[in-house]
Amino acid sequence: MTTIRKQDVIVELSNRSGVTQKQATIMLEAALALITEELAKGHAVSFRGFGTFELRISKAKLGRNPKL
């Protein structure tokens, strides 16, 4: 499985939309900031045909140091 980095997404956005990489970076950062802000407010963010982002609260887990 190949991993696509943030910079790879920026380059593809730039190539596909005809904007500069700087403009693509600004657009991607704005989109991620918006998603983060909405999640912080407790809202879910859904993209039809792609997926839904939502916060899930999980129980605290006991950490252990295997060296002790």
mmCIF file of N, CA, C and O in Angstrom:
data_model
loop_
_atom_site.group_PDB
_atom_site.id
_atom_site.type_symbol
_atom_site.label_atom_id
_atom_site.label_comp_id
_atom_site.label_asym_id
_atom_site.label_seq_id
_atom_site.Cartn_x
_atom_site.Cartn_y
_atom_site.Cartn_z
ATOM 1 N N MET A 1 0.846 -1.173 0.000
ATOM 2 C CA MET A 1 0.000 0.000 0.000
ATOM 3 C C MET A 1 0.895 1.242 0.000
ATOM 4 O O MET A 1 1.802 1.361 0.803
ATOM 5 N N THR A 2 0.628 2.162 -0.885
ATOM 6 C CA THR A 2 1.406 3.384 -1.000
ATOM 7 C C THR A 2 0.813 4.472 -0.117
ATOM 8 O O THR A 2 -0.403 4.618 -0.034
ATOM 9 N N THR A 3 1.680 5.233 0.513
ATOM 10 C CA THR A 3 1.242 6.353 1.338
ATOM 11 C C THR A 3 1.404 7.650 0.555
ATOM 12 O O THR A 3 2.452 7.903 -0.033
ATOM 13 N N ILE A 4 0.367 8.459 0.539
ATOM 14 C CA ILE A 4 0.423 9.751 -0.132
ATOM 15 C C ILE A 4 0.570 10.821 0.946
ATOM 16 O O ILE A 4 -0.230 10.887 1.870
ATOM 17 N N ARG A 5 1.602 11.628 0.799
ATOM 18 C CA ARG A 5 1.869 12.674 1.776
ATOM 19 C C ARG A 5 1.074 13.943 1.442
ATOM 20 O O ARG A 5 0.538 14.085 0.346
ATOM 21 N N LYS A 6 1.047 14.843 2.383
ATOM 22 C CA LYS A 6 0.341 16.106 2.201
ATOM 23 C C LYS A 6 0.897 16.852 0.985
ATOM 24 O O LYS A 6 0.138 17.402 0.183
ATOM 25 N N GLN A 7 2.215 16.862 0.822
ATOM 26 C CA GLN A 7 2.824 17.549 -0.316
ATOM 27 C C GLN A 7 2.387 16.932 -1.640
ATOM 28 O O GLN A 7 2.181 17.637 -2.627
ATOM 29 N N ASP A 8 2.202 15.617 -1.665
ATOM 30 C CA ASP A 8 1.716 14.948 -2.875
ATOM 31 C C ASP A 8 0.309 15.426 -3.232
ATOM 32 O O ASP A 8 -0.012 15.638 -4.403
ATOM 33 N N VAL A 9 -0.526 15.598 -2.220
ATOM 34 C CA VAL A 9 -1.892 16.080 -2.441
ATOM 35 C C VAL A 9 -1.848 17.505 -2.979
ATOM 36 O O VAL A 9 -2.580 17.858 -3.917
ATOM 37 N N ILE A 10 -0.970 18.328 -2.430
ATOM 38 C CA ILE A 10 -0.844 19.716 -2.877
ATOM 39 C C ILE A 10 -0.430 19.770 -4.347
ATOM 40 O O ILE A 10 -1.000 20.524 -5.139
ATOM 41 N N VAL A 11 0.541 18.963 -4.728
ATOM 42 C CA VAL A 11 1.001 18.933 -6.122
ATOM 43 C C VAL A 11 -0.139 18.502 -7.049
ATOM 44 O O VAL A 11 -0.362 19.110 -8.098
ATOM 45 N N GLU A 12 -0.878 17.465 -6.659
ATOM 46 C CA GLU A 12 -1.993 16.994 -7.490
ATOM 47 C C GLU A 12 -3.098 18.038 -7.591
ATOM 48 O O GLU A 12 -3.673 18.242 -8.663
ATOM 49 N N LEU A 13 -3.418 18.697 -6.475
ATOM 50 C CA LEU A 13 -4.427 19.765 -6.513
ATOM 51 C C LEU A 13 -3.994 20.862 -7.467
ATOM 52 O O LEU A 13 -4.793 21.380 -8.248
ATOM 53 N N SER A 14 -2.735 21.219 -7.403
ATOM 54 C CA SER A 14 -2.192 22.253 -8.271
ATOM 55 C C SER A 14 -2.289 21.838 -9.737
ATOM 56 O O SER A 14 -2.747 22.618 -10.583
ATOM 57 N N ASN A 15 -1.879 20.628 -10.043
ATOM 58 C CA ASN A 15 -1.910 20.144 -11.429
ATOM 59 C C ASN A 15 -3.324 20.036 -11.979
ATOM 60 O O ASN A 15 -3.588 20.406 -13.120
ATOM 61 N N ARG A 16 -4.235 19.535 -11.171
ATOM 62 C CA ARG A 16 -5.608 19.299 -11.646
ATOM 63 C C ARG A 16 -6.436 20.572 -11.751
ATOM 64 O O ARG A 16 -7.346 20.665 -12.561
ATOM 65 N N SER A 17 -6.141 21.547 -10.892
ATOM 66 C CA SER A 17 -6.967 22.749 -10.879
ATOM 67 C C SER A 17 -6.340 23.927 -11.622
ATOM 68 O O SER A 17 -7.006 24.934 -11.856
ATOM 69 N N GLY A 18 -5.058 23.822 -11.960
ATOM 70 C CA GLY A 18 -4.401 24.905 -12.692
ATOM 71 C C GLY A 18 -4.003 26.082 -11.825
ATOM 72 O O GLY A 18 -3.743 27.168 -12.336
ATOM 73 N N VAL A 19 -3.962 25.882 -10.509
ATOM 74 C CA VAL A 19 -3.508 26.938 -9.609
ATOM 75 C C VAL A 19 -2.078 26.632 -9.183
ATOM 76 O O VAL A 19 -1.576 25.532 -9.389
ATOM 77 N N THR A 20 -1.436 27.620 -8.560
ATOM 78 C CA THR A 20 -0.066 27.399 -8.104
ATOM 79 C C THR A 20 -0.064 26.483 -6.890
ATOM 80 O O THR A 20 -1.097 26.302 -6.227
ATOM 81 N N GLN A 21 1.091 25.924 -6.592
ATOM 82 C CA GLN A 21 1.201 25.068 -5.412
ATOM 83 C C GLN A 21 0.954 25.870 -4.138
ATOM 84 O O GLN A 21 0.397 25.351 -3.175
ATOM 85 N N LYS A 22 1.333 27.137 -4.136
ATOM 86 C CA LYS A 22 1.076 27.984 -2.968
ATOM 87 C C LYS A 22 -0.433 28.148 -2.761
ATOM 88 O O LYS A 22 -0.922 28.041 -1.635
ATOM 89 N N GLN A 23 -1.167 28.381 -3.840
ATOM 90 C CA GLN A 23 -2.616 28.517 -3.739
ATOM 91 C C GLN A 23 -3.253 27.194 -3.314
ATOM 92 O O GLN A 23 -4.189 27.181 -2.504
ATOM 93 N N ALA A 24 -2.749 26.082 -3.846
ATOM 94 C CA ALA A 24 -3.269 24.768 -3.470
ATOM 95 C C ALA A 24 -3.006 24.494 -1.994
ATOM 96 O O ALA A 24 -3.858 23.927 -1.300
ATOM 97 N N THR A 25 -1.846 24.910 -1.501
ATOM 98 C CA THR A 25 -1.520 24.749 -0.082
ATOM 99 C C THR A 25 -2.502 25.526 0.782
ATOM 100 O O THR A 25 -3.005 25.013 1.782
ATOM 101 N N ILE A 26 -2.784 26.755 0.377
ATOM 102 C CA ILE A 26 -3.729 27.597 1.131
ATOM 103 C C ILE A 26 -5.114 26.951 1.153
ATOM 104 O O ILE A 26 -5.774 26.909 2.197
ATOM 105 N N MET A 27 -5.552 26.410 0.013
ATOM 106 C CA MET A 27 -6.867 25.767 -0.055
ATOM 107 C C MET A 27 -6.926 24.529 0.836
ATOM 108 O O MET A 27 -7.899 24.337 1.567
ATOM 109 N N LEU A 28 -5.887 23.703 0.771
ATOM 110 C CA LEU A 28 -5.868 22.483 1.576
ATOM 111 C C LEU A 28 -5.819 22.818 3.061
ATOM 112 O O LEU A 28 -6.554 22.222 3.861
ATOM 113 N N GLU A 29 -4.977 23.776 3.450
ATOM 114 C CA GLU A 29 -4.882 24.179 4.853
ATOM 115 C C GLU A 29 -6.215 24.729 5.350
ATOM 116 O O GLU A 29 -6.633 24.436 6.473
ATOM 117 N N ALA A 30 -6.899 25.509 4.515
ATOM 118 C CA ALA A 30 -8.201 26.065 4.896
ATOM 119 C C ALA A 30 -9.230 24.952 5.082
ATOM 120 O O ALA A 30 -10.014 24.975 6.042
ATOM 121 N N ALA A 31 -9.229 23.960 4.183
ATOM 122 C CA ALA A 31 -10.173 22.848 4.291
ATOM 123 C C ALA A 31 -9.911 22.036 5.558
ATOM 124 O O ALA A 31 -10.846 21.686 6.291
ATOM 125 N N LEU A 32 -8.640 21.747 5.830
ATOM 126 C CA LEU A 32 -8.308 20.980 7.037
ATOM 127 C C LEU A 32 -8.638 21.762 8.304
ATOM 128 O O LEU A 32 -9.109 21.193 9.287
ATOM 129 N N ALA A 33 -8.412 23.086 8.278
ATOM 130 C CA ALA A 33 -8.742 23.917 9.432
ATOM 131 C C ALA A 33 -10.250 23.922 9.677
ATOM 132 O O ALA A 33 -10.705 23.831 10.827
ATOM 133 N N LEU A 34 -11.026 24.004 8.613
ATOM 134 C CA LEU A 34 -12.483 23.991 8.741
ATOM 135 C C LEU A 34 -12.970 22.672 9.325
ATOM 136 O O LEU A 34 -13.801 22.657 10.244
ATOM 137 N N ILE A 35 -12.434 21.562 8.832
ATOM 138 C CA ILE A 35 -12.808 20.247 9.361
ATOM 139 C C ILE A 35 -12.445 20.160 10.842
ATOM 140 O O ILE A 35 -13.251 19.724 11.673
ATOM 141 N N THR A 36 -11.245 20.603 11.196
ATOM 142 C CA THR A 36 -10.793 20.571 12.587
ATOM 143 C C THR A 36 -11.689 21.412 13.488
ATOM 144 O O THR A 36 -12.064 20.988 14.580
ATOM 145 N N GLU A 37 -12.041 22.622 13.031
ATOM 146 C CA GLU A 37 -12.901 23.508 13.821
ATOM 147 C C GLU A 37 -14.276 22.891 14.056
ATOM 148 O O GLU A 37 -14.818 22.964 15.163
ATOM 149 N N GLU A 38 -14.841 22.297 13.026
ATOM 150 C CA GLU A 38 -16.165 21.687 13.169
ATOM 151 C C GLU A 38 -16.123 20.482 14.098
ATOM 152 O O GLU A 38 -17.033 20.276 14.900
ATOM 153 N N LEU A 39 -15.072 19.689 14.013
ATOM 154 C CA LEU A 39 -14.928 18.559 14.929
ATOM 155 C C LEU A 39 -14.782 19.046 16.366
ATOM 156 O O LEU A 39 -15.344 18.452 17.287
ATOM 157 N N ALA A 40 -14.039 20.139 16.555
ATOM 158 C CA ALA A 40 -13.856 20.699 17.902
ATOM 159 C C ALA A 40 -15.181 21.194 18.480
ATOM 160 O O ALA A 40 -15.383 21.168 19.697
ATOM 161 N N LYS A 41 -16.097 21.618 17.623
ATOM 162 C CA LYS A 41 -17.423 22.061 18.062
ATOM 163 C C LYS A 41 -18.346 20.885 18.361
ATOM 164 O O LYS A 41 -19.464 21.069 18.824
ATOM 165 N N GLY A 42 -17.884 19.677 18.035
ATOM 166 C CA GLY A 42 -18.700 18.491 18.274
ATOM 167 C C GLY A 42 -19.540 18.086 17.080
ATOM 168 O O GLY A 42 -20.398 17.217 17.197
ATOM 169 N N HIS A 43 -19.311 18.701 15.926
ATOM 170 C CA HIS A 43 -20.064 18.374 14.726
ATOM 171 C C HIS A 43 -19.353 17.285 13.930
ATOM 172 O O HIS A 43 -18.127 17.166 13.985
ATOM 173 N N ALA A 44 -20.102 16.519 13.184
ATOM 174 C CA ALA A 44 -19.525 15.557 12.248
ATOM 175 C C ALA A 44 -19.396 16.254 10.898
ATOM 176 O O ALA A 44 -20.171 17.152 10.569
ATOM 177 N N VAL A 45 -18.399 15.870 10.119
ATOM 178 C CA VAL A 45 -18.194 16.413 8.778
ATOM 179 C C VAL A 45 -18.310 15.254 7.805
ATOM 180 O O VAL A 45 -17.587 14.269 7.916
ATOM 181 N N SER A 46 -19.239 15.366 6.862
ATOM 182 C CA SER A 46 -19.520 14.259 5.958
ATOM 183 C C SER A 46 -19.329 14.681 4.508
ATOM 184 O O SER A 46 -19.771 15.754 4.096
ATOM 185 N N PHE A 47 -18.644 13.826 3.740
ATOM 186 C CA PHE A 47 -18.481 14.011 2.306
ATOM 187 C C PHE A 47 -19.157 12.825 1.630
ATOM 188 O O PHE A 47 -18.670 11.692 1.737
ATOM 189 N N ARG A 48 -20.271 13.080 0.966
ATOM 190 C CA ARG A 48 -21.020 12.007 0.313
ATOM 191 C C ARG A 48 -20.111 11.279 -0.672
ATOM 192 O O ARG A 48 -19.391 11.880 -1.453
ATOM 193 N N GLY A 49 -20.109 9.980 -0.604
ATOM 194 C CA GLY A 49 -19.289 9.176 -1.486
ATOM 195 C C GLY A 49 -17.847 9.025 -1.029
ATOM 196 O O GLY A 49 -17.056 8.354 -1.675
ATOM 197 N N PHE A 50 -17.498 9.668 0.079
ATOM 198 C CA PHE A 50 -16.121 9.573 0.575
ATOM 199 C C PHE A 50 -16.078 9.032 1.993
ATOM 200 O O PHE A 50 -15.476 8.010 2.258
ATOM 201 N N GLY A 51 -16.720 9.761 2.916
ATOM 202 C CA GLY A 51 -16.714 9.308 4.297
ATOM 203 C C GLY A 51 -17.131 10.406 5.255
ATOM 204 O O GLY A 51 -17.439 11.520 4.846
ATOM 205 N N THR A 52 -17.120 10.065 6.522
ATOM 206 C CA THR A 52 -17.521 10.987 7.577
ATOM 207 C C THR A 52 -16.427 11.082 8.618
ATOM 208 O O THR A 52 -15.856 10.069 9.018
ATOM 209 N N PHE A 53 -16.130 12.289 9.035
ATOM 210 C CA PHE A 53 -15.189 12.538 10.118
ATOM 211 C C PHE A 53 -16.008 12.851 11.359
ATOM 212 O O PHE A 53 -16.919 13.681 11.316
ATOM 213 N N GLU A 54 -15.695 12.190 12.458
ATOM 214 C CA GLU A 54 -16.376 12.479 13.710
ATOM 215 C C GLU A 54 -15.473 12.089 14.863
ATOM 216 O O GLU A 54 -14.627 11.210 14.737
ATOM 217 N N LEU A 55 -15.646 12.800 15.974
ATOM 218 C CA LEU A 55 -14.860 12.485 17.159
ATOM 219 C C LEU A 55 -15.459 11.289 17.866
ATOM 220 O O LEU A 55 -16.681 11.151 17.950
ATOM 221 N N ARG A 56 -14.605 10.444 18.353
ATOM 222 C CA ARG A 56 -15.049 9.316 19.167
ATOM 223 C C ARG A 56 -14.265 9.349 20.461
ATOM 224 O O ARG A 56 -13.039 9.339 20.451
ATOM 225 N N ILE A 57 -14.985 9.391 21.546
ATOM 226 C CA ILE A 57 -14.356 9.404 22.862
ATOM 227 C C ILE A 57 -14.175 7.952 23.298
ATOM 228 O O ILE A 57 -15.117 7.165 23.276
ATOM 229 N N SER A 58 -12.966 7.614 23.673
ATOM 230 C CA SER A 58 -12.712 6.248 24.138
ATOM 231 C C SER A 58 -12.272 6.288 25.591
ATOM 232 O O SER A 58 -11.807 7.310 26.096
ATOM 233 N N LYS A 59 -12.430 5.172 26.249
ATOM 234 C CA LYS A 59 -12.037 5.073 27.646
ATOM 235 C C LYS A 59 -10.522 5.209 27.763
ATOM 236 O O LYS A 59 -9.771 4.792 26.883
ATOM 237 N N ALA A 60 -10.093 5.755 28.892
ATOM 238 C CA ALA A 60 -8.665 5.860 29.156
ATOM 239 C C ALA A 60 -8.084 4.466 29.300
ATOM 240 O O ALA A 60 -8.756 3.541 29.807
ATOM 241 N N LYS A 61 -6.857 4.297 28.873
ATOM 242 C CA LYS A 61 -6.198 3.005 28.959
ATOM 243 C C LYS A 61 -4.997 3.113 29.890
ATOM 244 O O LYS A 61 -4.326 4.140 29.932
ATOM 245 N N LEU A 62 -4.742 2.057 30.607
ATOM 246 C CA LEU A 62 -3.628 2.025 31.513
ATOM 247 C C LEU A 62 -2.351 1.763 30.722
ATOM 248 O O LEU A 62 -2.240 0.767 30.008
ATOM 249 N N GLY A 63 -1.399 2.689 30.826
ATOM 250 C CA GLY A 63 -0.123 2.521 30.131
ATOM 251 C C GLY A 63 0.839 1.716 31.000
ATOM 252 O O GLY A 63 0.840 1.829 32.220
ATOM 253 N N ARG A 64 1.629 0.915 30.380
ATOM 254 C CA ARG A 64 2.601 0.098 31.106
ATOM 255 C C ARG A 64 3.965 0.237 30.447
ATOM 256 O O ARG A 64 4.072 0.286 29.231
ATOM 257 N N ASN A 65 4.979 0.264 31.269
ATOM 258 C CA ASN A 65 6.335 0.309 30.776
ATOM 259 C C ASN A 65 6.904 -1.110 30.814
ATOM 260 O O ASN A 65 7.172 -1.646 31.888
ATOM 261 N N PRO A 66 7.110 -1.733 29.669
ATOM 262 C CA PRO A 66 7.571 -3.122 29.653
ATOM 263 C C PRO A 66 8.998 -3.285 30.181
ATOM 264 O O PRO A 66 9.413 -4.390 30.503
ATOM 265 N N LYS A 67 9.744 -2.204 30.321
ATOM 266 C CA LYS A 67 11.120 -2.292 30.811
ATOM 267 C C LYS A 67 11.198 -2.346 32.331
ATOM 268 O O LYS A 67 12.250 -2.590 32.889
ATOM 269 N N LEU A 68 10.094 -2.080 33.004
ATOM 270 C CA LEU A 68 10.116 -2.109 34.479
ATOM 271 C C LEU A 68 9.729 -3.445 35.035
ATOM 272 O O LEU A 68 9.001 -4.193 34.588
#
